Coordinates of C-alpha atoms in Angstrom, one line a residue:
X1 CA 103.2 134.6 111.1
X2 CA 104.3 132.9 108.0
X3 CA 106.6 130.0 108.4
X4 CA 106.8 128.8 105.0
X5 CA 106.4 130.6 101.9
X6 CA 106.0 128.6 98.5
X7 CA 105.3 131.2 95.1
X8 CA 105.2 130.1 91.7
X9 CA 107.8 127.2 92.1
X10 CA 108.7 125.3 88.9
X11 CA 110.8 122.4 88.9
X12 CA 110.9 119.5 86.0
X13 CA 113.7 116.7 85.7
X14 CA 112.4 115.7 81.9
X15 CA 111.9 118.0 78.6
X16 CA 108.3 118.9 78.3
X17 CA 107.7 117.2 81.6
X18 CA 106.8 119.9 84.7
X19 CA 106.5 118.0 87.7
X20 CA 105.9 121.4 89.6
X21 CA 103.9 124.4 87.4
X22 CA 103.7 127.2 89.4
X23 CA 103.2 126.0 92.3
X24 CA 102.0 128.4 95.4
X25 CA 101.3 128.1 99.1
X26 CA 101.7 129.8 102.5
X27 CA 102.1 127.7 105.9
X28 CA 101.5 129.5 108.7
X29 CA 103.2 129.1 112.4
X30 CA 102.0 126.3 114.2
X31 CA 99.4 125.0 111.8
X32 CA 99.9 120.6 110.9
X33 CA 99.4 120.6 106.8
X34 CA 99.0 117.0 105.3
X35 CA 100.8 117.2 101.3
X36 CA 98.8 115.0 99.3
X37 CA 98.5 114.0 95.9
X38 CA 98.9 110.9 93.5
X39 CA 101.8 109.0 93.4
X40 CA 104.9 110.9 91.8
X41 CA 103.0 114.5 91.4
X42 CA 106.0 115.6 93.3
X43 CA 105.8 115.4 96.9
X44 CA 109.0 114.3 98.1
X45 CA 110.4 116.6 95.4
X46 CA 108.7 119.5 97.0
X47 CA 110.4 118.5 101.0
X48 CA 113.8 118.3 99.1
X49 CA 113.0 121.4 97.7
X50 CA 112.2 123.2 101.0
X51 CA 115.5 121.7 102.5
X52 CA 117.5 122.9 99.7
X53 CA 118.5 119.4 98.6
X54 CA 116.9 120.5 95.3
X55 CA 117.1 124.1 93.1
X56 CA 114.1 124.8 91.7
X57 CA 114.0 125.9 87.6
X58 CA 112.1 129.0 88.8
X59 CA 110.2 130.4 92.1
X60 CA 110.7 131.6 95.7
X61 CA 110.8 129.5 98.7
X62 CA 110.9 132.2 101.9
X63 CA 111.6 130.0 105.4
X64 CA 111.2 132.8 108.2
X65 CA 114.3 133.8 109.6
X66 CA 115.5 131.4 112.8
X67 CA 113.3 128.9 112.0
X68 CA 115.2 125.7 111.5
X69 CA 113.5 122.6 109.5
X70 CA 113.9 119.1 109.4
X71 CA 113.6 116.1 107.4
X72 CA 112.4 112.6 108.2
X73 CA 113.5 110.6 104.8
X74 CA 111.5 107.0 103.2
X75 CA 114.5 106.3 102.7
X76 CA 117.5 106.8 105.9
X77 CA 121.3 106.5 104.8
X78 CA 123.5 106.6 107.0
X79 CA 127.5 105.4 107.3
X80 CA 128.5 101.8 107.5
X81 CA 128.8 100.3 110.8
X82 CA 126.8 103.4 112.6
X83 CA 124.8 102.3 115.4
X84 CA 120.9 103.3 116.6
X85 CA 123.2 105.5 119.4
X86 CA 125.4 106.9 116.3
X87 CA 122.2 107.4 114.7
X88 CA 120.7 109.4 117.9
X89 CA 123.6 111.6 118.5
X90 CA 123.5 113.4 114.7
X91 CA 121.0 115.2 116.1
X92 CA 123.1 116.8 118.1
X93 CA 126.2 117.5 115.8
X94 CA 126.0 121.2 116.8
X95 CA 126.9 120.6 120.5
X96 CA 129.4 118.2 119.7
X97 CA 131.0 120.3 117.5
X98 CA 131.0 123.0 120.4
X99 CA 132.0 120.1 122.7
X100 CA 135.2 119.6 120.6
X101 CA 136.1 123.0 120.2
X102 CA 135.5 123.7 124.1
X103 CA 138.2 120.7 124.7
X104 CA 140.8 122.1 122.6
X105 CA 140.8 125.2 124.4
X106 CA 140.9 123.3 127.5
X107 CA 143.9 122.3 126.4
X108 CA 145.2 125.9 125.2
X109 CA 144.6 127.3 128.5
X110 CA 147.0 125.6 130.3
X111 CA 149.4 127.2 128.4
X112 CA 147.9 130.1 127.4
X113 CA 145.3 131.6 129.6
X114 CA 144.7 134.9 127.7
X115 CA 142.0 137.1 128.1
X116 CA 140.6 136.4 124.7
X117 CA 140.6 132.7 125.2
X118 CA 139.2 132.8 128.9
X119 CA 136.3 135.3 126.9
X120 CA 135.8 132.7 123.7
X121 CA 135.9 129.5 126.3
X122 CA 132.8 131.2 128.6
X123 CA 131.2 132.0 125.1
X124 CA 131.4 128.1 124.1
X125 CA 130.5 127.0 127.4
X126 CA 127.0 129.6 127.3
X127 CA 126.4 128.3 123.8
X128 CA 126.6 124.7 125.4
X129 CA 124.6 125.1 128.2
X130 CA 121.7 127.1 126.4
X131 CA 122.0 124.5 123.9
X132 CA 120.7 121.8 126.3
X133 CA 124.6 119.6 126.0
X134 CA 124.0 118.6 129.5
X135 CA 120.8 117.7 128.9
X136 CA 121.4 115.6 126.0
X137 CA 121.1 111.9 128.4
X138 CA 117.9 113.3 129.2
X139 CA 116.6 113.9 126.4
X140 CA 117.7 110.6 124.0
X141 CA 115.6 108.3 127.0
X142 CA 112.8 110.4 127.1
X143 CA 112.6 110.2 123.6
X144 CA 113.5 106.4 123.9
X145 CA 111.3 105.7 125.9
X146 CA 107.6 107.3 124.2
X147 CA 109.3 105.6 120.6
X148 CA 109.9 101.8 122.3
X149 CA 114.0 101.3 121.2
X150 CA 115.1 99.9 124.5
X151 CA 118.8 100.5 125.5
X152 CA 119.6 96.6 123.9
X153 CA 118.9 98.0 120.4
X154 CA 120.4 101.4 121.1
X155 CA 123.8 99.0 120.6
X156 CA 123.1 97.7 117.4
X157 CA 124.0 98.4 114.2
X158 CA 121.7 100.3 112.4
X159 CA 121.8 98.7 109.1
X160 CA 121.0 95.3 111.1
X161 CA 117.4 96.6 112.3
X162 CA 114.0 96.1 111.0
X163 CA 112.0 98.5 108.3
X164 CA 110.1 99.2 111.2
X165 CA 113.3 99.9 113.9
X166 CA 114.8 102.0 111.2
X167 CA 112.1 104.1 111.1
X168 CA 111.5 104.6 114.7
X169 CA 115.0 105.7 115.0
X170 CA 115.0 108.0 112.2
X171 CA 111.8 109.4 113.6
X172 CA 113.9 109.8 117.5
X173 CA 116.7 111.2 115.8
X174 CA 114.4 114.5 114.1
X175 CA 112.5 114.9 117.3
X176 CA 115.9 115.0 118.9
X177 CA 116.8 117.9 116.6
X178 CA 114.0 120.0 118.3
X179 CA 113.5 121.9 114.9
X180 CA 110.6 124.7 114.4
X181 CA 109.2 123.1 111.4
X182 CA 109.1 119.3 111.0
X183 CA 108.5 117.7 107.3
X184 CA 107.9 114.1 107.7
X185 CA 107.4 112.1 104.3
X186 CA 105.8 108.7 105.2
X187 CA 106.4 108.9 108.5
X188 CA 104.4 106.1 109.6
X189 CA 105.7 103.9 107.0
X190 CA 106.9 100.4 109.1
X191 CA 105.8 101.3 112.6
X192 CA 103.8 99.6 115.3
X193 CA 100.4 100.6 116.2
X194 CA 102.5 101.7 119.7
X195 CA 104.6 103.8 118.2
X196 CA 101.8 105.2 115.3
X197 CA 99.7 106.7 118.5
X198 CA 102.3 108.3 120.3
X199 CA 103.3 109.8 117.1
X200 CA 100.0 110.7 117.0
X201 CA 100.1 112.6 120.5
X202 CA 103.4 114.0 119.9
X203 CA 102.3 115.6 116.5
X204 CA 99.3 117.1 118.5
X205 CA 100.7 118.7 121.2
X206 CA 103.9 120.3 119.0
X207 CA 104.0 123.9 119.4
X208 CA 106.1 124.2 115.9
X209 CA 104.4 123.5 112.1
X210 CA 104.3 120.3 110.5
X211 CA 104.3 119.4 107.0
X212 CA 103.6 115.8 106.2
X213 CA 103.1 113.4 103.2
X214 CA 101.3 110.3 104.2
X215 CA 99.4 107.4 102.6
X216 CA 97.5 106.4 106.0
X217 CA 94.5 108.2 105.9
X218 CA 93.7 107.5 109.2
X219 CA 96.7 109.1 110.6
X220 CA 96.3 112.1 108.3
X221 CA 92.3 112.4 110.2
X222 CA 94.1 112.2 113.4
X223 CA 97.1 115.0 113.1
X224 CA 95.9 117.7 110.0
X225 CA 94.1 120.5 110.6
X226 CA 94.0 121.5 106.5
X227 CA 95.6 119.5 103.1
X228 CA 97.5 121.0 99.9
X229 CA 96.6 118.5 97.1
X230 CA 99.5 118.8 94.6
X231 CA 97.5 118.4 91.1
X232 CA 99.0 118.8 87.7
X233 CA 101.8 120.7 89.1
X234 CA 99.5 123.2 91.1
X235 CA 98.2 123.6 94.7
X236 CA 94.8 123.0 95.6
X237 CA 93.7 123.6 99.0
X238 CA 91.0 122.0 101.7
X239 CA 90.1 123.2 104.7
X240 CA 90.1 119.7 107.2
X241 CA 91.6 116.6 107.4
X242 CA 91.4 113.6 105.3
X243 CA 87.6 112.9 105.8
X244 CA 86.6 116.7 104.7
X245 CA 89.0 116.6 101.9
X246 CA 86.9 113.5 100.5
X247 CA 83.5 115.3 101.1
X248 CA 84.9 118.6 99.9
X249 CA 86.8 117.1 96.6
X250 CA 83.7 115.3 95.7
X251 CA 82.0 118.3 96.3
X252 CA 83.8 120.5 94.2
X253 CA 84.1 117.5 91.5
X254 CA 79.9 117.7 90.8
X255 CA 80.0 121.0 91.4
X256 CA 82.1 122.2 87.9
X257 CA 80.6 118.8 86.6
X258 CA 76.9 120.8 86.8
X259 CA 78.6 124.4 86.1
X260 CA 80.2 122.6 83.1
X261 CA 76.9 120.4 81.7
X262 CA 74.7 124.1 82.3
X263 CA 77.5 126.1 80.3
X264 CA 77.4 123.5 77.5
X265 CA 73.4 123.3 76.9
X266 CA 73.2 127.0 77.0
X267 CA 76.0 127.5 74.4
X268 CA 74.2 124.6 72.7
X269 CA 71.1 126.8 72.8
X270 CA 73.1 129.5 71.7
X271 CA 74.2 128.1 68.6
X272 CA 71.1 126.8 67.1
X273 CA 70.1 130.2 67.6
X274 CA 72.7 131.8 66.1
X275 CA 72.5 129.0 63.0
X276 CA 69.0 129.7 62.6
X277 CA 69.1 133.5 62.8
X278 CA 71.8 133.0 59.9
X279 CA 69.1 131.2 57.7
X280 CA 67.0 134.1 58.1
X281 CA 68.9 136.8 57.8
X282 CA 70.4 136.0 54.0
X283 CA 68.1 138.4 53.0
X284 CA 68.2 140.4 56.2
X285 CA 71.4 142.1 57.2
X286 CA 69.6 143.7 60.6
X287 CA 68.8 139.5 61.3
X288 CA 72.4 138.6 60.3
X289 CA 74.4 141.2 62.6
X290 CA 72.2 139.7 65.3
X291 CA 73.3 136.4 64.7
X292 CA 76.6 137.7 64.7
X293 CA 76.4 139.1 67.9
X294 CA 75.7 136.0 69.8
X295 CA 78.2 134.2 68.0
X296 CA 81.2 136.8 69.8
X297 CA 79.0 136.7 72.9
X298 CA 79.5 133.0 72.7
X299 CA 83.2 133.2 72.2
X300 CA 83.8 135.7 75.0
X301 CA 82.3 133.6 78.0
X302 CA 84.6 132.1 80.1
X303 CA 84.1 128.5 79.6
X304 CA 84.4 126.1 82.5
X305 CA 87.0 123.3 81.9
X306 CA 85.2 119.4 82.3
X307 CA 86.7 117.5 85.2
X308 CA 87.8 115.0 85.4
X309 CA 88.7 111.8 87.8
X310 CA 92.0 110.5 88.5
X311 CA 93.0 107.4 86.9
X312 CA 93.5 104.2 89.1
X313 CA 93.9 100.9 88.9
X314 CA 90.7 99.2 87.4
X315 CA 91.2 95.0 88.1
X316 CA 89.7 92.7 89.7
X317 CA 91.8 90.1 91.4
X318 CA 91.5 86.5 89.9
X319 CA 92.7 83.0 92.1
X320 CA 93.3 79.8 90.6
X321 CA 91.0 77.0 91.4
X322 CA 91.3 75.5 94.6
X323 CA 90.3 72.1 96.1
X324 CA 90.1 71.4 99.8
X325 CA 90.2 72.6 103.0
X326 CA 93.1 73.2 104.4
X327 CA 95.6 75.5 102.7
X328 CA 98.6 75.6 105.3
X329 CA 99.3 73.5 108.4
X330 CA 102.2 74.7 111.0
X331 CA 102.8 72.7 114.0
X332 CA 105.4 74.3 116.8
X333 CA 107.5 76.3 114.7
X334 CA 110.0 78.1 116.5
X335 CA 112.3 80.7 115.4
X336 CA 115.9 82.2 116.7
X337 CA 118.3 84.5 115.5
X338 CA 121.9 84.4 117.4
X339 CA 120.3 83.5 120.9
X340 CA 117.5 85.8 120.8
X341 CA 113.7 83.4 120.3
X342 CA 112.0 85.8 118.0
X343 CA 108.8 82.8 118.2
X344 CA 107.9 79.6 119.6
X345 CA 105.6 77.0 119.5
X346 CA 103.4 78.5 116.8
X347 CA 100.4 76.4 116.0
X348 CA 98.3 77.7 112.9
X349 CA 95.6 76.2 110.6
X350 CA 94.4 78.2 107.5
X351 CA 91.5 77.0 106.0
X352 CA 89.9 78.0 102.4
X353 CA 89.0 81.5 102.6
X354 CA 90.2 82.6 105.8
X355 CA 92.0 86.6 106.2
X356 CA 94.6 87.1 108.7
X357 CA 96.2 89.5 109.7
X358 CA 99.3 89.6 111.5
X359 CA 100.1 91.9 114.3
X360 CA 102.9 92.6 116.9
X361 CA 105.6 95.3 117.5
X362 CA 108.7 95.8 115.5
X363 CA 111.0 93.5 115.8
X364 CA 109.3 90.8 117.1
X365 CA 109.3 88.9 114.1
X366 CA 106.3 89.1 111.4
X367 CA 108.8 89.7 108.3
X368 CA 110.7 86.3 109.7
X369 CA 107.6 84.6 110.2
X370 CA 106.2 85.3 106.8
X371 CA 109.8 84.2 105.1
X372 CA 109.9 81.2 107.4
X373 CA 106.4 80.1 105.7
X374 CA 107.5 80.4 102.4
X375 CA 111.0 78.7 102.8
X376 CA 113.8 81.6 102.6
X377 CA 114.4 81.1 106.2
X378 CA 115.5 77.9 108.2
X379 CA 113.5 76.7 111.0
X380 CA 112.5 74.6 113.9
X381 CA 109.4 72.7 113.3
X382 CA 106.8 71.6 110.7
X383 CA 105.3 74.0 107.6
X384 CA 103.1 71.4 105.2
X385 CA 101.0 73.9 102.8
X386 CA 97.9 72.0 101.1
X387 CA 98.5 70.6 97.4
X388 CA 98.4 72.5 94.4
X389 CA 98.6 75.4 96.4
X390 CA 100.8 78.4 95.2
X391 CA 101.8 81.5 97.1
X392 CA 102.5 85.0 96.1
X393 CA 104.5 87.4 98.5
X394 CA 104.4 91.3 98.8
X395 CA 107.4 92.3 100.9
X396 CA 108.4 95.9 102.6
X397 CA 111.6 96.3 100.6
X398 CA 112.3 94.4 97.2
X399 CA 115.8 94.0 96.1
X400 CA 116.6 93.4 91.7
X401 CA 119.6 91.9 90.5
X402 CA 119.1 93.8 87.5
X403 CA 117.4 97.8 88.6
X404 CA 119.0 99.1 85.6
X405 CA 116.2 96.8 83.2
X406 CA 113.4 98.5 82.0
X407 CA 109.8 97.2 82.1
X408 CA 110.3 95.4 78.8
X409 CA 113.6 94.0 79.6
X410 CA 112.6 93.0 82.8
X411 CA 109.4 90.9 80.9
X412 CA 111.4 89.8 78.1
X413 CA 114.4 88.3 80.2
X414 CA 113.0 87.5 83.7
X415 CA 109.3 86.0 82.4
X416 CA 110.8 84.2 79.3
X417 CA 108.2 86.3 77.1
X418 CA 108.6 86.8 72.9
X419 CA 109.2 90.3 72.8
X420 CA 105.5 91.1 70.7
X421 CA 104.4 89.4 74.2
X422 CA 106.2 92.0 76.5
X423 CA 105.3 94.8 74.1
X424 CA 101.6 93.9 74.2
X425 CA 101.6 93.2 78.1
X426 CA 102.9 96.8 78.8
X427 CA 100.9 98.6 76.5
X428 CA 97.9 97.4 78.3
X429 CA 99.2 98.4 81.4
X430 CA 100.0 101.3 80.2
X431 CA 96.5 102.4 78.8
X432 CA 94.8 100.6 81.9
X433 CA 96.7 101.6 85.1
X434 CA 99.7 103.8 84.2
X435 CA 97.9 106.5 82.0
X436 CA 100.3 106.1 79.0
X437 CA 103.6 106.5 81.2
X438 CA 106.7 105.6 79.3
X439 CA 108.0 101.7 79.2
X440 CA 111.4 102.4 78.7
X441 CA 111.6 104.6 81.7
X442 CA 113.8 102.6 84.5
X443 CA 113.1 102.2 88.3
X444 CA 116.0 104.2 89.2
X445 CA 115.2 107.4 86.7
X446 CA 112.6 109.5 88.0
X447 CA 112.0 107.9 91.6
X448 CA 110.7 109.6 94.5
X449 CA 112.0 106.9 96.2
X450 CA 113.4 103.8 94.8
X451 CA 112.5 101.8 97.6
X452 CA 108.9 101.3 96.2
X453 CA 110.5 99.7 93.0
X454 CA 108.3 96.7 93.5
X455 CA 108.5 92.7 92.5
X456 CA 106.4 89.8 92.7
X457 CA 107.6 86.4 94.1
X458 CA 105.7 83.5 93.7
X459 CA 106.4 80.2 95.0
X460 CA 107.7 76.9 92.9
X461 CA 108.4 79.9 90.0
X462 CA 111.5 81.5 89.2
X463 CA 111.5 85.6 90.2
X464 CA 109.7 87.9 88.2
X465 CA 108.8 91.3 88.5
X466 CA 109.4 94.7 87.0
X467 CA 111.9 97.6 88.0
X468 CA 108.7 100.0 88.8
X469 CA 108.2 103.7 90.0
X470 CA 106.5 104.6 93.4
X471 CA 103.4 104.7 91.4
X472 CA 103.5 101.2 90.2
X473 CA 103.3 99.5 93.7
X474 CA 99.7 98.9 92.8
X475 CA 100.2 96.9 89.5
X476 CA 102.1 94.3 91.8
X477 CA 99.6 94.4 94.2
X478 CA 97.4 93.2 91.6
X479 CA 100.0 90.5 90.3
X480 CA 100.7 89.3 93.6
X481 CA 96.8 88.8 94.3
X482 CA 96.1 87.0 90.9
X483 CA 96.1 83.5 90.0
X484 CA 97.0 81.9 93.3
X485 CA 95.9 80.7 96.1
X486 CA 97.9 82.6 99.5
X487 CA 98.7 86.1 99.0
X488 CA 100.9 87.2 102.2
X489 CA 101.6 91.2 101.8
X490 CA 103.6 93.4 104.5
X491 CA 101.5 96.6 104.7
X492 CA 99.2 97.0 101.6
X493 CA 98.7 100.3 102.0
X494 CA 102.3 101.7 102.2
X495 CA 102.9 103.3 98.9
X496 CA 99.5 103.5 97.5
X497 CA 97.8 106.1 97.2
X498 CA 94.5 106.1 99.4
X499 CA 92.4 105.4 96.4
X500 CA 93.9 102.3 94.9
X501 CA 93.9 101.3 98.8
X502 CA 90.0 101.5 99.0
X503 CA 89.7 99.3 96.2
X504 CA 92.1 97.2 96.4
X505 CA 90.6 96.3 99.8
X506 CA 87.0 95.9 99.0
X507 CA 88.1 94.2 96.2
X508 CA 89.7 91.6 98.9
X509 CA 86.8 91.6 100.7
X510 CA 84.4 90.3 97.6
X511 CA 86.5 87.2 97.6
X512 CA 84.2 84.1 97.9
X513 CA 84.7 81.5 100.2
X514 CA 87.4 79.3 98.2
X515 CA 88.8 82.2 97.0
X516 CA 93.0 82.7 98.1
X517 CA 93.6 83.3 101.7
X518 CA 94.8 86.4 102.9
X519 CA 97.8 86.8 105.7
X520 CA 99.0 90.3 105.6
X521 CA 101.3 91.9 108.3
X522 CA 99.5 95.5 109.7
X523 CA 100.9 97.8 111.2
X524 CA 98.4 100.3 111.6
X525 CA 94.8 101.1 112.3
X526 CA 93.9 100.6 108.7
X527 CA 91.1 98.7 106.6
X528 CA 93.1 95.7 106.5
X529 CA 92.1 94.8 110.2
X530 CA 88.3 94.9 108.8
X531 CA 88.8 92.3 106.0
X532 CA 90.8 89.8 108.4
X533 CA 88.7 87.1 110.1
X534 CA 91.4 86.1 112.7
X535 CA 94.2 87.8 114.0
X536 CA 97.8 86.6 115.0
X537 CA 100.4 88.2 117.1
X538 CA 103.8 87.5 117.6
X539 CA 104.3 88.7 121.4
X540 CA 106.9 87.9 124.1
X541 CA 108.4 85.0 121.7
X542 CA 105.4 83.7 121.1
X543 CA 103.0 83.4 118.3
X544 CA 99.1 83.6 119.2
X545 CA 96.6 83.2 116.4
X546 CA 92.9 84.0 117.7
X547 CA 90.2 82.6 116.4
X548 CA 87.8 85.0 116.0
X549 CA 87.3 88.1 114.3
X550 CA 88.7 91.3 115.6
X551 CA 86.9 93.7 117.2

């Protein structure tokens, strides 16, 4: 059975750009598809498409009758002041809405008790009991419980939590929904390595279809049984997870590359032929027809199209030079937020060359941590940081004063540049790492999801950045990684796509030994933990850095 039925959809929000081009796909019941594809092809697009969010220009989207989808977001809004038990009940807006409706004729039958409202009342209270509205209790701490929000954050306001606690409780709030067909977009975007594997589990043993868009290529091996690349506008399809879609896209890739070079040296062939045949036959019309013959042969075969790869992002990451041994020295620092100790007692050395990586649950404090380091947060102890040294930061969410700039007002104001200097800066980028995109275009035009608009902030320097689409996260990763001497990033890997991620983590690797030092908070069981020569964790208020490398 067919639960999901994509033909010839169309959809473009620019003249003469088609983000979708006639695009095509069946999902069948049951099956877990991973959507993949570069950075602003159109994958959100397509989930807001299925849910109707979006019209498409042209196409058919069938959902089989009864079958009820939903929709984990990047990017949760809900109402000011809602709390993470607000957040949980949406999911059960039906019921309540029975639940309400059931009171009032509570109400109506003490005055009236008609046979048509005795009949509609043991209607409401079927549909509430099939429903599962008793059950509901049950349900939210079972669901609770395999996610890790204890009942102390289910009071809290929602806005007030972590990336990560944000989206664990979007993620308990779908599964709540019980829906037939789940369509996660980044779902393991901020979350614990607790919470990623019982994801993980729970993906595995649902009996509906899932549909999900993921940079974590490890997850994706984990959970899909096939992929739908979304390329140039079109669907193309691959039989296995993330590690046959590699093999299998390679594959195909020298495959038409050999088809292609064969094709070329016989029409090559071909055409001396023909050129020399047309010497000959000046005088020979039976010599010239001939000729003439191959030549519409020639034109008639079907000619096989040379591939191509992908553009990424081709840099490698400088440092300034460094000096000396020890690069940042914290002695009992110790951390609270209105009576809770988020850490305590930290002690931390980081040498020249050193990788760590920074680990614990959400919540616990790594985002703090990091801020506390670089001086945006107040705290209890001692930070000294080597001299000469400079620090760039990476963060989860990155906030501009000014998201209606573009990328050349954002250079020419923020960075104090000429503007021949901001022209020329972009216009490299642009032929180097954004494939001749558009300057002018602004971070909030165009977005998949303006919450990878991304900024770098380096220490002793005043902000600078630019207001950048999804598919610019990696230029700041370079920028963040250049020219100084700490990088600290909060999950590299987030909103790039898995091949800037590959080299933008070998390329960390290759660092020499006074080259910058690396702290980076991971979330997930992802190359990061192979590059890091110790690990810290922030656990139970406290802050444990190991010195060794992890196994």
């Amino acid at each position: 059975m067919i639960d999901i039925s994509v033909n010839e959809l169309v959809k473009s929000f620019e003249v003469g750009q088609t983000l979708l081009d006639g695009l095509s796909f069946d999902i069948h019941e049951g099956e877990c598809v991973g959507i993949m594809g570069r950075n602003g092809c159109g994958k959100t697009t397509l989930f807001r498409l299925l849910t109707g969010e979006l019209s498409p220009d042209s196409g058919e989207i069938h959902i089989a009758a009864g079958k009820k989808l939903g929709l984990i977001s990047q990017i949760p809004v809900y109402p000011a002041g809602f709390s993470v038990e607000d957040v949980l009940r949406t999911a059960f807006a039906a019921l309540a809405s029975l639940k309400r409706r059931m009171e009032e004729l509570e109400k109506t039958l003490e005055k009236d008790a008609s046979r048509a409202n005795l009949s509609e009342y043991d209607r409401l209270s079927n549909a509430y009991l099939t429903g599962g509205g008793y059950e509901q209790d049950t349900e939210v701490d079972k669901v609770c419980n395999g996610l890790g929000i204890p009942a102390e954050m289910r009071g809290r306001e929602f806005d007030r939590l972590s990336g990560g606690e944000k989206t664990r409780v979007n993620l308990a709030r779908l599964l709540l929904e019980k829906t037939d067909i789940l369509l996660l977009d980044e779902p393991t975007n901020h979350l614990d390595l607790r919470s990623v594997e019982w994801l993980e589990d729970y993906i595995r043993h649902f009996k509906g279809t899932v549909l999900t868009i993921s940079h974590d290529r490890y997850f994706l091996d984990q959970v899909v049984q096939r992929i739908i690349e979304i390329s140039a506008g079109k669907a193309e399809f691959y039989s296995g997870n993330y590690s046959f879609y590699l093999e299998e896209k390679q594959e195909r890739f020298n495959h038409q590359l050999r088809q292609y070079e064969q094709e070329q040296a016989k029409l090559k062939q071909l055409g001396f032929t023909v050129e020399r045949m047309k010497g000959w036959g000046i005088n020979n019309r039976v010599l010239y027809r001939r000729a003439m013959s191959i030549q519409h042969r020639m034109e008639r075969i079907e000619k096989t199209e040379r591939p191509t790869k992908e553009k990424t992002l081709r840099a490698r990451f400088g440092e300034k030079e460094f000096h000396g041994d020890e690069v940042l020295t914290v002695k009992n620092l110790s951390k609270q937020f209105g009576g809770r100790t988020l850490f305590s007692g930290v002690e931390l050395t980081v040498r020249g060359g050193e990788r760590i990586a920074l680990l614990g649950d959400n919540g616990t404090g790594k985002t703090t941590f990091l801020r506390v380091l670089l001086g945006e947060l107040p705290a209890e102890g001692k930070i000294k940081f080597g001299p000469s040294v400079k620090s760039g930061y990476l963060p989860q969410v990155i906030h501009f004063a000014h998201p209606e700039r573009t990328l050349y007002d954002t250079m020419l104001y923020e960075k104090n540049c000429t503007p021949q200097t901001a022209r020329d800066r972009h216009d490299r980028a642009e032929r180097k790492m954004m494939g001749g995109r558009e300057i002018d275009d602004r971070g909030v035009a165009f977005s998949e999801h303006i919450g990878a608009q991304t900024a770098l902030v380096e220490r002793d320097r005043p902000q600078s950045g630019a207001v950048l689409r999804d598919d610019l996260r990696e230029l700041a990763i370079a920028r963040v990684l250049d020219r100084i001497h700490m990088p600290v990033t909060e999950q590299l890997n987030e909103q790039a796509d898995q091949i800037f991620q590959t080299r933008a983590h070998d390329d960390i690797l290759r660092r020499d030994r006074n080259a910058a030092e690396i702290m980076q908070i991971v979330r997930n069981l992802l190359p990061q933990l192979k590059h890091a020569a110790r690990i810290g964790r922030l656990e139970q208020a406290r802050g444990i850095f190991a010195q060794h490398a992890p196994r």
